[in-house]
């Protein structure tokens, strides 16, 4: 398996950063953007704003965002703590534009990477217009839920308690259901939160959830062009699609020790060529990622390429390399180089 020198840290600028920079530089530039039709004027009564999706790991936050915007932009897996960046998904309807901020699951961190993820999730709480606190509707509220509730005590923005996975409650007894409902009702009443029950997977109750979120947003403009579904560049999403396949195929062996960088994207007339590097912490993990006779790496690449082709609606040639970067999760410098920074 070919090894290369460590690539430079990605420096793609998101759409929102570019737009806000233009706004700050000159009001005239913003007016020119509107004149070009990139961001149309909002109709009367239009609502817009940012919704932070927070909760414990593996309660279905990324699945929910994907379902609401109607396209896969966040990776999902049965392994907790797979979301690592604050990923924004954009839902635009005739009456509102909701920008969802999908955050890493809030948990007790065990390494530097975990500390960065939790700080980024916490900082998102104070930077949005509405907080959607997602919980698992198949189990009673636990210590992790109450910890997050404490983080929200002094938050002035509207908070909606979203009880997910109601489709999985059919096998529970009446006493179990009563205990679950009572635990979340107590949590909501204590903090005066609105409650919405739904299933992200079964798409049950999502219309009501979407309506509740819109109603809690202020009147406002389009922040993004209506056709946009995320502020993240394609390179970032491509890297996440590769990481998703590593998680799904290796399960407990690699998930939290892996980072992925997209080193080069070359777009030709008939095919897009993508070169990416998978970083692990130990030689033994490199062997797992490559697999016997390279079969694991081949399967990761094949599955990720299929997802990428859906993303760009075209053919993709994907070349993967595996590189050992010892203790990268413990190093602030290495985290920054791999794209994990504390977001202000």
PDB file of C-alpha atoms in Angstrom, residues 109-279:
ATOM      1  CA  UNK A 109     -14.359  13.318  26.985  1.00  0.00           C
ATOM      2  CA  UNK A 110     -11.510  10.835  27.342  1.00  0.00           C
ATOM      3  CA  UNK A 111      -8.910  12.499  25.101  1.00  0.00           C
ATOM      4  CA  UNK A 112      -8.068  15.834  23.465  1.00  0.00           C
ATOM      5  CA  UNK A 113     -10.273  15.090  20.464  1.00  0.00           C
ATOM      6  CA  UNK A 114     -13.207  14.435  22.777  1.00  0.00           C
ATOM      7  CA  UNK A 115     -12.607  17.740  24.565  1.00  0.00           C
ATOM      8  CA  UNK A 116     -12.647  19.613  21.246  1.00  0.00           C
ATOM      9  CA  UNK A 117     -15.859  17.893  20.129  1.00  0.00           C
ATOM     10  CA  UNK A 118     -17.705  18.617  23.360  1.00  0.00           C
ATOM     11  CA  UNK A 119     -16.545  22.255  23.454  1.00  0.00           C
ATOM     12  CA  UNK A 120     -17.756  22.722  19.880  1.00  0.00           C
ATOM     13  CA  UNK A 121     -21.138  21.217  20.734  1.00  0.00           C
ATOM     14  CA  UNK A 122     -21.474  23.443  23.796  1.00  0.00           C
ATOM     15  CA  UNK A 123     -20.465  26.576  21.886  1.00  0.00           C
ATOM     16  CA  UNK A 124     -23.179  25.872  19.321  1.00  0.00           C
ATOM     17  CA  UNK A 125     -25.830  26.205  22.031  1.00  0.00           C
ATOM     18  CA  UNK A 126     -25.161  29.915  22.435  1.00  0.00           C
ATOM     19  CA  UNK A 127     -24.865  30.640  18.726  1.00  0.00           C
ATOM     20  CA  UNK A 128     -28.261  29.505  17.421  1.00  0.00           C
ATOM     21  CA  UNK A 129     -31.818  30.859  17.407  1.00  0.00           C
ATOM     22  CA  UNK A 130     -33.513  27.642  18.544  1.00  0.00           C
ATOM     23  CA  UNK A 131     -32.148  24.599  20.383  1.00  0.00           C
ATOM     24  CA  UNK A 132     -33.506  21.161  19.522  1.00  0.00           C
ATOM     25  CA  UNK A 133     -32.566  18.810  22.360  1.00  0.00           C
ATOM     26  CA  UNK A 134     -32.904  15.262  20.982  1.00  0.00           C
ATOM     27  CA  UNK A 135     -33.353  12.312  23.349  1.00  0.00           C
ATOM     28  CA  UNK A 136     -33.886   8.564  22.933  1.00  0.00           C
ATOM     29  CA  UNK A 137     -37.568   7.783  23.408  1.00  0.00           C
ATOM     30  CA  UNK A 138     -36.913   4.104  24.137  1.00  0.00           C
ATOM     31  CA  UNK A 139     -35.249   4.728  27.506  1.00  0.00           C
ATOM     32  CA  UNK A 140     -35.828   6.919  30.548  1.00  0.00           C
ATOM     33  CA  UNK A 141     -33.974  10.209  30.873  1.00  0.00           C
ATOM     34  CA  UNK A 142     -30.525   9.470  32.284  1.00  0.00           C
ATOM     35  CA  UNK A 143     -27.616  11.323  33.799  1.00  0.00           C
ATOM     36  CA  UNK A 144     -26.341  12.389  30.381  1.00  0.00           C
ATOM     37  CA  UNK A 145     -29.696  13.973  29.511  1.00  0.00           C
ATOM     38  CA  UNK A 146     -29.841  15.787  32.839  1.00  0.00           C
ATOM     39  CA  UNK A 147     -26.272  17.026  32.341  1.00  0.00           C
ATOM     40  CA  UNK A 148     -27.261  18.572  29.009  1.00  0.00           C
ATOM     41  CA  UNK A 149     -30.411  20.015  30.594  1.00  0.00           C
ATOM     42  CA  UNK A 150     -28.191  21.805  33.114  1.00  0.00           C
ATOM     43  CA  UNK A 151     -26.182  23.297  30.265  1.00  0.00           C
ATOM     44  CA  UNK A 152     -29.419  24.780  28.931  1.00  0.00           C
ATOM     45  CA  UNK A 153     -30.614  26.365  32.184  1.00  0.00           C
ATOM     46  CA  UNK A 154     -29.436  29.886  31.317  1.00  0.00           C
ATOM     47  CA  UNK A 155     -30.057  29.667  27.561  1.00  0.00           C
ATOM     48  CA  UNK A 156     -32.446  32.426  26.493  1.00  0.00           C
ATOM     49  CA  UNK A 157     -33.374  31.002  23.086  1.00  0.00           C
ATOM     50  CA  UNK A 158     -36.414  28.716  22.616  1.00  0.00           C
ATOM     51  CA  UNK A 159     -35.753  25.045  23.411  1.00  0.00           C
ATOM     52  CA  UNK A 160     -37.681  22.103  22.000  1.00  0.00           C
ATOM     53  CA  UNK A 161     -37.314  18.660  23.550  1.00  0.00           C
ATOM     54  CA  UNK A 162     -37.428  16.205  20.639  1.00  0.00           C
ATOM     55  CA  UNK A 163     -38.207  12.630  21.678  1.00  0.00           C
ATOM     56  CA  UNK A 164     -36.845  10.418  18.901  1.00  0.00           C
ATOM     57  CA  UNK A 165     -37.167   6.703  18.043  1.00  0.00           C
ATOM     58  CA  UNK A 166     -40.872   6.414  18.888  1.00  0.00           C
ATOM     59  CA  UNK A 167     -41.110   3.722  16.189  1.00  0.00           C
ATOM     60  CA  UNK A 168     -39.056   1.416  18.445  1.00  0.00           C
ATOM     61  CA  UNK A 169     -41.433   1.654  21.412  1.00  0.00           C
ATOM     62  CA  UNK A 170     -43.890  -0.988  20.207  1.00  0.00           C
ATOM     63  CA  UNK A 171     -42.173  -3.796  22.120  1.00  0.00           C
ATOM     64  CA  UNK A 172     -42.137  -1.946  25.427  1.00  0.00           C
ATOM     65  CA  UNK A 173     -44.607  -2.624  28.233  1.00  0.00           C
ATOM     66  CA  UNK A 174     -47.077  -0.026  29.465  1.00  0.00           C
ATOM     67  CA  UNK A 175     -45.106   0.417  32.692  1.00  0.00           C
ATOM     68  CA  UNK A 176     -41.914   0.996  30.722  1.00  0.00           C
ATOM     69  CA  UNK A 177     -43.617   3.544  28.463  1.00  0.00           C
ATOM     70  CA  UNK A 178     -45.132   5.358  31.433  1.00  0.00           C
ATOM     71  CA  UNK A 179     -41.715   5.584  33.122  1.00  0.00           C
ATOM     72  CA  UNK A 180     -40.077   6.926  29.948  1.00  0.00           C
ATOM     73  CA  UNK A 181     -42.809   9.487  29.306  1.00  0.00           C
ATOM     74  CA  UNK A 182     -42.843  10.617  32.940  1.00  0.00           C
ATOM     75  CA  UNK A 183     -39.070  11.156  32.984  1.00  0.00           C
ATOM     76  CA  UNK A 184     -39.143  13.429  29.933  1.00  0.00           C
ATOM     77  CA  UNK A 185     -42.339  15.185  30.974  1.00  0.00           C
ATOM     78  CA  UNK A 186     -40.685  16.092  34.257  1.00  0.00           C
ATOM     79  CA  UNK A 187     -37.611  17.366  32.401  1.00  0.00           C
ATOM     80  CA  UNK A 188     -39.728  19.477  30.031  1.00  0.00           C
ATOM     81  CA  UNK A 189     -42.032  20.905  32.685  1.00  0.00           C
ATOM     82  CA  UNK A 190     -39.135  21.824  34.953  1.00  0.00           C
ATOM     83  CA  UNK A 191     -37.621  23.958  32.201  1.00  0.00           C
ATOM     84  CA  UNK A 192     -40.868  24.929  30.430  1.00  0.00           C
ATOM     85  CA  UNK A 193     -39.861  23.273  27.162  1.00  0.00           C
ATOM     86  CA  UNK A 194     -42.111  22.356  24.271  1.00  0.00           C
ATOM     87  CA  UNK A 195     -42.136  18.590  23.524  1.00  0.00           C
ATOM     88  CA  UNK A 196     -42.376  16.929  20.096  1.00  0.00           C
ATOM     89  CA  UNK A 197     -42.396  13.147  19.571  1.00  0.00           C
ATOM     90  CA  UNK A 198     -41.053  11.763  16.298  1.00  0.00           C
ATOM     91  CA  UNK A 199     -39.103   9.050  14.530  1.00  0.00           C
ATOM     92  CA  UNK A 200     -36.298  10.187  12.254  1.00  0.00           C
ATOM     93  CA  UNK A 201     -35.976   6.736  10.649  1.00  0.00           C
ATOM     94  CA  UNK A 202     -39.705   6.140  10.104  1.00  0.00           C
ATOM     95  CA  UNK A 203     -40.263   9.844   9.272  1.00  0.00           C
ATOM     96  CA  UNK A 204     -43.137  10.001  11.743  1.00  0.00           C
ATOM     97  CA  UNK A 205     -43.936  13.370  13.310  1.00  0.00           C
ATOM     98  CA  UNK A 206     -41.342  15.266  11.265  1.00  0.00           C
ATOM     99  CA  UNK A 207     -43.934  17.630   9.767  1.00  0.00           C
ATOM    100  CA  UNK A 208     -44.985  18.720  13.245  1.00  0.00           C
ATOM    101  CA  UNK A 209     -41.368  19.084  14.332  1.00  0.00           C
ATOM    102  CA  UNK A 210     -40.539  21.191  11.283  1.00  0.00           C
ATOM    103  CA  UNK A 211     -43.568  23.402  11.909  1.00  0.00           C
ATOM    104  CA  UNK A 212     -42.605  23.888  15.565  1.00  0.00           C
ATOM    105  CA  UNK A 213     -39.075  24.873  14.617  1.00  0.00           C
ATOM    106  CA  UNK A 214     -40.286  27.371  11.998  1.00  0.00           C
ATOM    107  CA  UNK A 215     -42.747  28.947  14.419  1.00  0.00           C
ATOM    108  CA  UNK A 216     -39.942  29.623  16.884  1.00  0.00           C
ATOM    109  CA  UNK A 217     -37.786  31.455  14.322  1.00  0.00           C
ATOM    110  CA  UNK A 218     -37.979  35.214  13.820  1.00  0.00           C
ATOM    111  CA  UNK A 219     -38.915  36.907  10.565  1.00  0.00           C
ATOM    112  CA  UNK A 220     -35.778  37.101   8.469  1.00  0.00           C
ATOM    113  CA  UNK A 221     -34.028  36.845   5.089  1.00  0.00           C
ATOM    114  CA  UNK A 222     -32.554  33.961   3.160  1.00  0.00           C
ATOM    115  CA  UNK A 223     -29.109  33.265   4.600  1.00  0.00           C
ATOM    116  CA  UNK A 224     -28.223  30.925   1.744  1.00  0.00           C
ATOM    117  CA  UNK A 225     -29.353  30.362  -1.844  1.00  0.00           C
ATOM    118  CA  UNK A 226     -32.593  28.296  -1.683  1.00  0.00           C
ATOM    119  CA  UNK A 227     -31.096  25.341  -3.586  1.00  0.00           C
ATOM    120  CA  UNK A 228     -28.201  24.877  -1.145  1.00  0.00           C
ATOM    121  CA  UNK A 229     -28.477  21.965   1.334  1.00  0.00           C
ATOM    122  CA  UNK A 230     -25.217  22.416   3.275  1.00  0.00           C
ATOM    123  CA  UNK A 231     -22.523  25.004   3.880  1.00  0.00           C
ATOM    124  CA  UNK A 232     -19.786  22.375   3.798  1.00  0.00           C
ATOM    125  CA  UNK A 233     -17.625  21.922   0.685  1.00  0.00           C
ATOM    126  CA  UNK A 234     -17.911  18.649  -1.222  1.00  0.00           C
ATOM    127  CA  UNK A 235     -14.383  17.704  -0.142  1.00  0.00           C
ATOM    128  CA  UNK A 236     -15.451  17.632   3.497  1.00  0.00           C
ATOM    129  CA  UNK A 237     -18.490  15.472   2.798  1.00  0.00           C
ATOM    130  CA  UNK A 238     -16.401  13.099   0.687  1.00  0.00           C
ATOM    131  CA  UNK A 239     -14.058  12.622   3.635  1.00  0.00           C
ATOM    132  CA  UNK A 240     -17.002  11.940   5.938  1.00  0.00           C
ATOM    133  CA  UNK A 241     -18.397   9.344   3.514  1.00  0.00           C
ATOM    134  CA  UNK A 242     -15.084   7.479   3.625  1.00  0.00           C
ATOM    135  CA  UNK A 243     -15.002   7.659   7.427  1.00  0.00           C
ATOM    136  CA  UNK A 244     -18.561   6.357   7.579  1.00  0.00           C
ATOM    137  CA  UNK A 245     -17.602   3.217   5.655  1.00  0.00           C
ATOM    138  CA  UNK A 246     -14.609   2.634   7.930  1.00  0.00           C
ATOM    139  CA  UNK A 247     -16.914   2.815  10.943  1.00  0.00           C
ATOM    140  CA  UNK A 248     -19.521   0.509   9.425  1.00  0.00           C
ATOM    141  CA  UNK A 249     -17.037  -2.094   8.181  1.00  0.00           C
ATOM    142  CA  UNK A 250     -14.613  -2.193  11.116  1.00  0.00           C
ATOM    143  CA  UNK A 251     -17.134  -1.512  13.921  1.00  0.00           C
ATOM    144  CA  UNK A 252     -15.385  -1.467  17.308  1.00  0.00           C
ATOM    145  CA  UNK A 253     -11.874  -2.012  15.933  1.00  0.00           C
ATOM    146  CA  UNK A 254     -11.155   1.431  14.463  1.00  0.00           C
ATOM    147  CA  UNK A 255     -13.958   4.040  14.619  1.00  0.00           C
ATOM    148  CA  UNK A 256     -12.593   6.622  17.045  1.00  0.00           C
ATOM    149  CA  UNK A 257      -8.947   6.258  15.998  1.00  0.00           C
ATOM    150  CA  UNK A 258      -9.523   7.245  12.377  1.00  0.00           C
ATOM    151  CA  UNK A 259      -9.335  10.559  10.555  1.00  0.00           C
ATOM    152  CA  UNK A 260      -9.664  11.151   6.814  1.00  0.00           C
ATOM    153  CA  UNK A 261      -8.323  13.937   4.629  1.00  0.00           C
ATOM    154  CA  UNK A 262      -9.147  14.581   0.987  1.00  0.00           C
ATOM    155  CA  UNK A 263      -5.816  15.417  -0.580  1.00  0.00           C
ATOM    156  CA  UNK A 264      -6.827  16.072  -4.167  1.00  0.00           C
ATOM    157  CA  UNK A 265      -9.976  16.302  -6.261  1.00  0.00           C
ATOM    158  CA  UNK A 266      -9.536  16.453 -10.021  1.00  0.00           C
ATOM    159  CA  UNK A 267     -12.669  16.942 -12.082  1.00  0.00           C
ATOM    160  CA  UNK A 268     -12.481  15.730 -15.687  1.00  0.00           C
ATOM    161  CA  UNK A 269     -15.225  15.728 -18.293  1.00  0.00           C
ATOM    162  CA  UNK A 270     -16.339  12.159 -17.569  1.00  0.00           C
ATOM    163  CA  UNK A 271     -14.992  11.339 -14.117  1.00  0.00           C
ATOM    164  CA  UNK A 272     -13.949  12.938 -10.818  1.00  0.00           C
ATOM    165  CA  UNK A 273     -10.685  11.601  -9.400  1.00  0.00           C
ATOM    166  CA  UNK A 274     -10.344  11.701  -5.607  1.00  0.00           C
ATOM    167  CA  UNK A 275      -7.191  10.969  -3.598  1.00  0.00           C
ATOM    168  CA  UNK A 276      -7.651  10.547   0.148  1.00  0.00           C
ATOM    169  CA  UNK A 277      -5.589   9.529   3.177  1.00  0.00           C
ATOM    170  CA  UNK A 278      -6.873   7.490   6.120  1.00  0.00           C
ATOM    171  CA  UNK A 279      -4.998   8.260   9.344  1.00  0.00           C
TER     172      UNK A 279
END
